[in-house]
PDB file of C-alpha atoms in Angstrom:
ATOM      1  CA  CYS A   1      62.987 190.424 107.835  1.00 92.00           C
ATOM      2  CA  SER A   2      64.531 193.637 108.244  1.00 97.00           C
ATOM      3  CA  ASP A   3      63.491 194.904 104.765  1.00 98.00           C
ATOM      4  CA  PRO A   4      59.723 195.821 104.408  1.00 97.00           C
ATOM      5  CA  VAL A   5      60.081 196.107 100.806  1.00 98.00           C
ATOM      6  CA  LEU A   6      60.841 192.294 100.535  1.00 97.00           C
ATOM      7  CA  ASP A   7      58.140 191.772 103.277  1.00 97.00           C
ATOM      8  CA  ARG A   8      55.627 193.472 100.598  1.00 97.00           C
ATOM      9  CA  LEU A   9      56.755 191.416  97.874  1.00 96.00           C
ATOM     10  CA  TYR A  10      56.301 188.184  99.723  1.00 93.00           C
ATOM     11  CA  GLU A  11      52.829 189.433 100.670  1.00 94.00           C
ATOM     12  CA  VAL A  12      52.188 189.611  97.090  1.00 94.00           C
ATOM     13  CA  GLY A  13      53.447 186.198  95.983  1.00 92.00           C
ATOM     14  CA  LEU A  14      51.388 184.649  98.591  1.00 92.00           C
ATOM     15  CA  LEU A  15      47.733 186.722  97.540  1.00 94.00           C
ATOM     16  CA  THR A  16      48.921 185.597  93.679  1.00 92.00           C
ATOM     17  CA  ALA A  17      49.589 182.136  94.633  1.00 92.00           C
ATOM     18  CA  ARG A  18      46.707 181.976  96.801  1.00 94.00           C
ATOM     19  CA  LEU A  19      44.037 183.648  93.969  1.00 95.00           C
ATOM     20  CA  CYS A  20      45.325 180.694  91.647  1.00 94.00           C
ATOM     21  CA  MET A  21      44.473 178.225  94.170  1.00 95.00           C
ATOM     22  CA  LEU A  22      41.018 176.945  92.811  1.00 94.00           C
ATOM     23  CA  ASP A  23      39.734 173.303  92.719  1.00 94.00           C
ATOM     24  CA  SER A  24      43.237 172.811  91.277  1.00 95.00           C
ATOM     25  CA  TYR A  25      46.259 175.118  90.299  1.00 96.00           C
ATOM     26  CA  VAL A  26      45.330 177.496  87.687  1.00 95.00           C
ATOM     27  CA  ASP A  27      47.966 179.781  85.559  1.00 91.00           C
ATOM     28  CA  CYS A  28      45.571 183.113  86.142  1.00 90.00           C
ATOM     29  CA  PRO A  29      43.069 182.978  88.638  1.00 87.00           C
ATOM     30  CA  GLY A  30      40.603 185.552  85.905  1.00 88.00           C
ATOM     31  CA  ARG A  31      41.206 185.124  81.968  1.00 88.00           C
ATOM     32  CA  GLU A  32      41.746 181.147  81.449  1.00 86.00           C
ATOM     33  CA  ARG A  33      41.830 179.936  84.916  1.00 91.00           C
ATOM     34  CA  VAL A  34      43.392 176.596  83.222  1.00 94.00           C
ATOM     35  CA  MET A  35      45.436 174.312  85.129  1.00 96.00           C
ATOM     36  CA  TRP A  36      49.112 174.875  82.744  1.00 96.00           C
ATOM     37  CA  ILE A  37      51.890 172.468  84.113  1.00 95.00           C
ATOM     38  CA  ASP A  38      52.997 175.805  84.962  1.00 90.00           C
ATOM     39  CA  MET A  39      51.252 174.422  88.537  1.00 93.00           C
ATOM     40  CA  ALA A  40      54.961 172.594  89.217  1.00 93.00           C
ATOM     41  CA  VAL A  41      55.926 176.251  90.026  1.00 91.00           C
ATOM     42  CA  GLU A  42      52.674 177.423  91.552  1.00 93.00           C
ATOM     43  CA  ALA A  43      52.776 173.951  93.666  1.00 94.00           C
ATOM     44  CA  GLN A  44      56.331 175.221  94.852  1.00 90.00           C
ATOM     45  CA  CYS A  45      55.459 178.674  96.056  1.00 88.00           C
ATOM     46  CA  SER A  46      52.707 176.964  97.670  1.00 88.00           C
ATOM     47  CA  ILE A  47      54.525 174.625  99.849  1.00 90.00           C
ATOM     48  CA  TYR A  48      56.436 177.690 101.426  1.00 88.00           C
ATOM     49  CA  GLY A  49      54.108 180.043 101.717  1.00 89.00           C
ATOM     50  CA  PHE A  50      50.724 178.120 103.530  1.00 91.00           C
ATOM     51  CA  GLY A  51      52.261 174.716 103.672  1.00 90.00           C
ATOM     52  CA  ASP A  52      49.922 173.001 101.563  1.00 86.00           C
ATOM     53  CA  THR A  53      50.478 169.493  99.692  1.00 94.00           C
ATOM     54  CA  ALA A  54      46.994 168.181  99.012  1.00 96.00           C
ATOM     55  CA  LEU A  55      46.585 170.586  96.054  1.00 96.00           C
ATOM     56  CA  TRP A  56      49.677 169.372  95.072  1.00 97.00           C
ATOM     57  CA  ARG A  57      48.802 165.711  94.743  1.00 98.00           C
ATOM     58  CA  HIS A  58      45.181 166.339  93.586  1.00 97.00           C
ATOM     59  CA  CYS A  59      46.828 168.408  90.097  1.00 97.00           C
ATOM     60  CA  LEU A  60      49.427 165.467  89.859  1.00 98.00           C
ATOM     61  CA  PHE A  61      46.537 163.090  89.730  1.00 98.00           C
ATOM     62  CA  LEU A  62      44.199 165.037  87.361  1.00 97.00           C
ATOM     63  CA  PHE A  63      47.217 165.258  84.996  1.00 98.00           C
ATOM     64  CA  ALA A  64      48.205 161.751  85.376  1.00 98.00           C
ATOM     65  CA  GLN A  65      44.136 160.353  84.712  1.00 97.00           C
ATOM     66  CA  ASN A  66      44.093 163.056  81.641  1.00 97.00           C
ATOM     67  CA  THR A  67      46.944 161.482  79.328  1.00 97.00           C
ATOM     68  CA  SER A  68      47.237 161.975  75.728  1.00 97.00           C
ATOM     69  CA  ARG A  69      45.884 159.396  73.050  1.00 95.00           C
ATOM     70  CA  LEU A  70      47.437 160.583  70.395  1.00 95.00           C
ATOM     71  CA  PRO A  71      49.008 156.996  68.679  1.00 94.00           C
ATOM     72  CA  ALA A  72      52.428 158.395  68.729  1.00 93.00           C
ATOM     73  CA  VAL A  73      52.453 159.867  72.241  1.00 97.00           C
ATOM     74  CA  ALA A  74      49.857 157.539  74.343  1.00 97.00           C
ATOM     75  CA  GLY A  75      49.779 158.159  77.766  1.00 97.00           C
ATOM     76  CA  ALA A  76      52.305 161.658  77.873  1.00 98.00           C
ATOM     77  CA  ILE A  77      51.115 164.129  79.583  1.00 98.00           C
ATOM     78  CA  LYS A  78      49.731 166.703  78.651  1.00 97.00           C
ATOM     79  CA  GLY A  79      50.391 170.952  78.769  1.00 96.00           C
ATOM     80  CA  PHE A  80      47.286 171.645  80.206  1.00 95.00           C
ATOM     81  CA  ALA A  81      44.468 169.068  81.806  1.00 94.00           C
ATOM     82  CA  PRO A  82      42.503 168.129  82.053  1.00 93.00           C
ATOM     83  CA  CYS A  83      40.862 168.341  78.617  1.00 92.00           C
ATOM     84  CA  ASP A  84      39.483 166.400  75.369  1.00 93.00           C
ATOM     85  CA  TYR A  85      42.165 167.385  73.632  1.00 92.00           C
ATOM     86  CA  ASP A  86      46.256 167.109  72.906  1.00 94.00           C
ATOM     87  CA  PRO A  87      48.105 170.388  74.202  1.00 94.00           C
ATOM     88  CA  LEU A  88      51.450 168.638  74.402  1.00 96.00           C
ATOM     89  CA  LEU A  89      54.830 170.813  75.003  1.00 96.00           C
ATOM     90  CA  VAL A  90      57.996 168.311  75.622  1.00 97.00           C
ATOM     91  CA  SER A  91      59.252 170.105  78.654  1.00 96.00           C
ATOM     92  CA  TYR A  92      55.948 170.550  80.071  1.00 97.00           C
ATOM     93  CA  THR A  93      55.908 166.627  79.934  1.00 97.00           C
ATOM     94  CA  MET A  94      59.074 166.409  81.670  1.00 98.00           C
ATOM     95  CA  TYR A  95      58.357 169.237  84.413  1.00 98.00           C
ATOM     96  CA  TYR A  96      55.953 166.721  85.587  1.00 98.00           C
ATOM     97  CA  MET A  97      58.110 164.440  86.357  1.00 98.00           C
ATOM     98  CA  LEU A  98      59.932 166.243  87.873  1.00 98.00           C
ATOM     99  CA  SER A  99      57.160 168.019  89.571  1.00 98.00           C
ATOM    100  CA  VAL A 100      56.250 164.168  91.178  1.00 98.00           C
ATOM    101  CA  CYS A 101      59.608 164.120  92.843  1.00 98.00           C
ATOM    102  CA  ASP A 102      59.779 167.621  94.134  1.00 97.00           C
ATOM    103  CA  TYR A 103      56.328 166.744  95.436  1.00 97.00           C
ATOM    104  CA  TYR A 104      57.685 163.515  97.160  1.00 98.00           C
ATOM    105  CA  LEU A 105      60.436 165.536  99.062  1.00 96.00           C
ATOM    106  CA  HIS A 106      57.920 168.234 100.358  1.00 96.00           C
ATOM    107  CA  SER A 107      54.835 166.119 101.273  1.00 96.00           C
ATOM    108  CA  GLY A 108      56.857 161.964 102.229  1.00 96.00           C
ATOM    109  CA  ASP A 109      53.526 160.748 100.499  1.00 97.00           C
ATOM    110  CA  ARG A 110      54.862 157.699 100.016  1.00 98.00           C
ATOM    111  CA  ALA A 111      51.587 155.693  98.945  1.00 98.00           C
ATOM    112  CA  GLY A 112      50.400 158.328  96.494  1.00 98.00           C
ATOM    113  CA  VAL A 113      54.295 158.698  94.941  1.00 98.00           C
ATOM    114  CA  GLU A 114      54.205 154.909  94.287  1.00 98.00           C
ATOM    115  CA  ALA A 115      50.316 155.069  92.332  1.00 98.00           C
ATOM    116  CA  LEU A 116      51.889 158.074  90.167  1.00 98.00           C
ATOM    117  CA  PHE A 117      55.157 156.099  89.866  1.00 98.00           C
ATOM    118  CA  PRO A 118      54.293 154.398  86.939  1.00 98.00           C
ATOM    119  CA  THR A 119      53.009 157.277  85.038  1.00 98.00           C
ATOM    120  CA  VAL A 120      56.565 159.091  85.279  1.00 98.00           C
ATOM    121  CA  MET A 121      58.463 155.803  84.208  1.00 98.00           C
ATOM    122  CA  LYS A 122      55.910 155.581  81.085  1.00 98.00           C
ATOM    123  CA  GLN A 123      57.260 159.149  80.307  1.00 98.00           C
ATOM    124  CA  PHE A 124      60.575 158.027  79.824  1.00 98.00           C
ATOM    125  CA  GLU A 125      59.435 155.062  77.500  1.00 98.00           C
ATOM    126  CA  ILE A 126      57.317 157.890  74.985  1.00 98.00           C
ATOM    127  CA  LEU A 127      60.395 160.319  75.200  1.00 98.00           C
ATOM    128  CA  GLU A 128      62.810 157.914  73.774  1.00 97.00           C
ATOM    129  CA  GLY A 129      60.941 158.009  70.489  1.00 97.00           C
ATOM    130  CA  PHE A 130      61.880 161.265  70.182  1.00 97.00           C
ATOM    131  CA  THR A 131      65.504 161.212  70.346  1.00 97.00           C
ATOM    132  CA  THR A 132      68.448 162.320  68.782  1.00 97.00           C
ATOM    133  CA  PRO A 133      71.205 159.116  68.164  1.00 96.00           C
ATOM    134  CA  GLU A 134      72.773 160.616  70.690  1.00 96.00           C
ATOM    135  CA  GLY A 135      69.776 160.748  72.512  1.00 97.00           C
ATOM    136  CA  LEU A 136      69.192 163.906  73.362  1.00 97.00           C
ATOM    137  CA  ILE A 137      65.212 165.457  72.778  1.00 97.00           C
ATOM    138  CA  ASN A 138      64.642 165.764  69.089  1.00 96.00           C
ATOM    139  CA  ASP A 139      62.760 168.730  67.279  1.00 95.00           C
ATOM    140  CA  LYS A 140      59.880 166.406  66.474  1.00 95.00           C
ATOM    141  CA  TRP A 141      57.918 166.072  69.246  1.00 95.00           C
ATOM    142  CA  PRO A 142      54.131 166.106  68.104  1.00 93.00           C
ATOM    143  CA  GLY A 143      51.794 169.170  68.719  1.00 89.00           C
ATOM    144  CA  TRP A 144      52.838 172.223  70.305  1.00 89.00           C
ATOM    145  CA  GLY A 145      56.670 170.926  70.007  1.00 85.00           C
ATOM    146  CA  THR A 146      58.985 173.088  72.421  1.00 87.00           C
ATOM    147  CA  PHE A 147      57.866 175.861  75.223  1.00 89.00           C
ATOM    148  CA  LEU A 148      60.270 177.311  77.248  1.00 91.00           C
ATOM    149  CA  ASP A 149      60.767 180.930  77.726  1.00 88.00           C
ATOM    150  CA  TRP A 150      58.882 184.050  76.803  1.00 87.00           C
ATOM    151  CA  SER A 151      62.704 185.938  76.417  1.00 85.00           C
ATOM    152  CA  ALA A 152      64.228 186.048  73.406  1.00 81.00           C
ATOM    153  CA  MET A 153      66.050 182.982  72.753  1.00 87.00           C
ATOM    154  CA  ASP A 154      65.949 180.165  69.997  1.00 87.00           C
ATOM    155  CA  TYR A 155      63.576 177.573  71.039  1.00 80.00           C
ATOM    156  CA  GLY A 156      63.599 176.213  67.553  1.00 86.00           C
ATOM    157  CA  GLY A 157      65.217 173.224  66.618  1.00 92.00           C
ATOM    158  CA  VAL A 158      67.244 170.814  68.967  1.00 95.00           C
ATOM    159  CA  SER A 159      66.966 172.450  71.855  1.00 96.00           C
ATOM    160  CA  SER A 160      69.315 172.370  74.579  1.00 97.00           C
ATOM    161  CA  CYS A 161      67.241 172.919  77.055  1.00 96.00           C
ATOM    162  CA  ASN A 162      64.372 170.158  76.378  1.00 97.00           C
ATOM    163  CA  SER A 163      67.942 167.959  77.239  1.00 97.00           C
ATOM    164  CA  ALA A 164      68.919 169.414  80.338  1.00 98.00           C
ATOM    165  CA  ILE A 165      65.585 168.940  81.365  1.00 98.00           C
ATOM    166  CA  TYR A 166      65.325 165.390  80.143  1.00 98.00           C
ATOM    167  CA  ILE A 167      68.947 164.775  81.827  1.00 98.00           C
ATOM    168  CA  ARG A 168      67.672 166.440  85.476  1.00 98.00           C
ATOM    169  CA  ALA A 169      64.506 164.484  85.153  1.00 98.00           C
ATOM    170  CA  HIS A 170      66.928 161.298  84.538  1.00 98.00           C
ATOM    171  CA  ARG A 171      68.990 161.862  87.876  1.00 98.00           C
ATOM    172  CA  GLU A 172      65.883 163.010  90.037  1.00 98.00           C
ATOM    173  CA  VAL A 173      63.729 159.877  89.263  1.00 98.00           C
ATOM    174  CA  ALA A 174      66.300 157.613  90.184  1.00 98.00           C
ATOM    175  CA  LYS A 175      66.399 159.354  93.755  1.00 98.00           C
ATOM    176  CA  LEU A 176      62.877 158.797  93.777  1.00 98.00           C
ATOM    177  CA  ALA A 177      63.273 154.810  92.354  1.00 98.00           C
ATOM    178  CA  ARG A 178      65.875 154.685  95.456  1.00 98.00           C
ATOM    179  CA  ALA A 179      63.852 155.701  97.582  1.00 97.00           C
ATOM    180  CA  LEU A 180      60.610 153.931  96.338  1.00 98.00           C
ATOM    181  CA  GLY A 181      62.895 150.673  96.892  1.00 97.00           C
ATOM    182  CA  GLN A 182      63.418 150.406  93.045  1.00 97.00           C
ATOM    183  CA  ALA A 183      67.303 150.621  92.871  1.00 98.00           C
ATOM    184  CA  GLY A 184      67.571 148.630  90.018  1.00 98.00           C
ATOM    185  CA  THR A 185      65.559 151.262  87.926  1.00 98.00           C
ATOM    186  CA  ALA A 186      67.702 154.349  89.717  1.00 98.00           C
ATOM    187  CA  GLY A 187      70.947 152.649  88.322  1.00 98.00           C
ATOM    188  CA  GLY A 188      69.520 152.119  84.970  1.00 98.00           C
ATOM    189  CA  LEU A 189      68.563 156.230  84.799  1.00 98.00           C
ATOM    190  CA  GLU A 190      71.937 157.617  86.834  1.00 98.00           C
ATOM    191  CA  ARG A 191      74.074 155.920  83.954  1.00 98.00           C
ATOM    192  CA  ARG A 192      71.718 157.228  81.328  1.00 98.00           C
ATOM    193  CA  ALA A 193      71.963 160.112  82.863  1.00 98.00           C
ATOM    194  CA  ALA A 194      76.211 160.058  83.003  1.00 97.00           C
ATOM    195  CA  ALA A 195      75.730 159.380  79.422  1.00 97.00           C
ATOM    196  CA  LEU A 196      73.553 162.029  78.060  1.00 98.00           C
ATOM    197  CA  THR A 197      75.778 164.331  80.055  1.00 97.00           C
ATOM    198  CA  ALA A 198      78.707 163.559  78.196  1.00 97.00           C
ATOM    199  CA  ALA A 199      76.569 164.009  74.945  1.00 97.00           C
ATOM    200  CA  TYR A 200      75.202 166.962  75.828  1.00 97.00           C
ATOM    201  CA  ARG A 201      77.988 169.150  76.189  1.00 96.00           C
ATOM    202  CA  ARG A 202      79.144 167.711  73.049  1.00 96.00           C
ATOM    203  CA  ALA A 203      76.694 168.772  71.332  1.00 96.00           C
ATOM    204  CA  PHE A 204      75.830 172.122  72.911  1.00 97.00           C
ATOM    205  CA  TRP A 205      79.298 173.504  74.692  1.00 95.00           C
ATOM    206  CA  SER A 206      80.498 176.581  72.627  1.00 94.00           C
ATOM    207  CA  PRO A 207      84.061 176.837  73.862  1.00 93.00           C
ATOM    208  CA  GLN A 208      85.143 179.790  71.753  1.00 92.00           C
ATOM    209  CA  ASP A 209      81.898 181.952  73.387  1.00 91.00           C
ATOM    210  CA  GLY A 210      82.347 179.831  77.019  1.00 92.00           C
ATOM    211  CA  LEU A 211      78.090 179.615  76.967  1.00 94.00           C
ATOM    212  CA  PHE A 212      75.584 176.899  75.792  1.00 96.00           C
ATOM    213  CA  VAL A 213      74.195 177.280  72.578  1.00 96.00           C
ATOM    214  CA  ASP A 214      70.159 177.687  72.683  1.00 95.00           C
ATOM    215  CA  ALA A 215      69.613 175.294  69.598  1.00 96.00           C
ATOM    216  CA  LEU A 216      71.094 172.376  66.618  1.00 96.00           C
ATOM    217  CA  TYR A 217      69.532 172.999  63.097  1.00 95.00           C
ATOM    218  CA  ASN A 218      70.361 169.624  61.319  1.00 92.00           C
ATOM    219  CA  GLY A 219      73.775 169.207  63.952  1.00 90.00           C
ATOM    220  CA  LYS A 220      75.106 173.221  63.114  1.00 91.00           C
ATOM    221  CA  ASP A 221      74.621 175.747  66.114  1.00 89.00           C
ATOM    222  CA  SER A 222      71.972 178.535  65.581  1.00 89.00           C
ATOM    223  CA  GLY A 223      74.041 181.170  67.024  1.00 88.00           C
ATOM    224  CA  GLY A 224      71.562 181.723  69.704  1.00 88.00           C
ATOM    225  CA  ARG A 225      73.281 182.228  73.301  1.00 91.00           C
ATOM    226  CA  SER A 226      70.604 182.805  75.614  1.00 93.00           C
ATOM    227  CA  GLN A 227      70.565 183.114  79.698  1.00 94.00           C
ATOM    228  CA  LEU A 228      68.467 180.532  80.201  1.00 94.00           C
ATOM    229  CA  ALA A 229      70.381 178.048  77.902  1.00 95.00           C
ATOM    230  CA  SER A 230      73.009 178.458  80.654  1.00 95.00           C
ATOM    231  CA  VAL A 231      71.061 178.596  83.534  1.00 96.00           C
ATOM    232  CA  PHE A 232      68.937 175.145  82.739  1.00 97.00           C
ATOM    233  CA  ALA A 233      72.750 173.517  82.188  1.00 97.00           C
ATOM    234  CA  ILE A 234      73.495 174.914  86.024  1.00 97.00           C
ATOM    235  CA  TRP A 235      70.264 173.965  87.414  1.00 97.00           C
ATOM    236  CA  ALA A 236      70.759 170.361  85.388  1.00 97.00           C
ATOM    237  CA  GLY A 237      74.036 169.889  87.345  1.00 96.00           C
ATOM    238  CA  LEU A 238      75.630 169.234  83.769  1.00 96.00           C
ATOM    239  CA  THR A 239      78.536 171.697  85.118  1.00 96.00           C
ATOM    240  CA  THR A 240      81.342 172.483  87.339  1.00 94.00           C
ATOM    241  CA  GLU A 241      81.039 175.026  90.176  1.00 95.00           C
ATOM    242  CA  GLN A 242      84.230 176.846  88.649  1.00 94.00           C
ATOM    243  CA  GLU A 243      82.376 176.470  85.215  1.00 94.00           C
ATOM    244  CA  SER A 244      78.973 177.780  86.779  1.00 96.00           C
ATOM    245  CA  ARG A 245      80.392 180.652  88.358  1.00 96.00           C
ATOM    246  CA  ALA A 246      81.501 181.805  84.819  1.00 94.00           C
ATOM    247  CA  LEU A 247      78.612 181.245  83.140  1.00 95.00           C
ATOM    248  CA  LEU A 248      76.866 183.224  86.216  1.00 96.00           C
ATOM    249  CA  ALA A 249      79.128 186.314  85.724  1.00 95.00           C
ATOM    250  CA  LYS A 250      78.881 186.038  81.534  1.00 93.00           C
ATOM    251  CA  ILE A 251      75.431 185.472  81.233  1.00 93.00           C
ATOM    252  CA  THR A 252      74.615 188.853  84.061  1.00 94.00           C
ATOM    253  CA  ASP A 253      77.368 191.131  82.532  1.00 92.00           C
ATOM    254  CA  LYS A 254      74.711 193.839  81.048  1.00 90.00           C
ATOM    255  CA  LYS A 255      77.250 194.458  78.405  1.00 89.00           C
ATOM    256  CA  ALA A 256      76.478 191.676  76.756  1.00 83.00           C
ATOM    257  CA  LEU A 257      72.708 191.720  77.178  1.00 83.00           C
ATOM    258  CA  LEU A 258      70.288 192.710  74.442  1.00 77.00           C
ATOM    259  CA  PRO A 259      68.059 195.502  75.426  1.00 72.00           C
TER     260      PRO A 259
END
């Protein structure tokens, strides 16, 4: 492009992605060399940088073939794989579902996605056992529970971000189901997403602050107001255009941010 600094950043980004593309995507080429669900992001980078979908497909199948055996979550996608125990993070389980949807958009691999679709739907079945009475993701997920970001935010309790990912998963998998000719499944997921959106806004919107809250503890606001909570609400399609613009202005206001 016309900016040499951006060109250099792009080149470094491509090099980083390439060094993490081994027999699977790995989170780093040195210390761990483990295929975490971070591969959902790495795959997006490599598809734009290298046009590769074969490694992405391979990784999705590796995860599907090495699911949890814990009774409460048997069949759940692990946080990293392959491994012989159960590193479980609820957000990572849901990111897997979204990565399958993204893979289909970029690859058009109908046969591969049809083979993975039962695994995707199995995650919904498992997740339903870990929801609040309103249907949002609760704080009872076994293993390592929740991880969202390394920044200063509250991801304990009933996390707004987890529920945002959950709702987006309903919407994206509904699109995938329609593409695979499963209109009934798609309709059910779309209706569920609409109901969950209403529940999400009742639970997590703070009208006095004009922001989404990080989490609830026993139904009470945790007090946290992170950037990520509002970003996820926008990303999941839970806000109007006008609300999105207002949220983006607030969460980028340097006067309101922690040092």
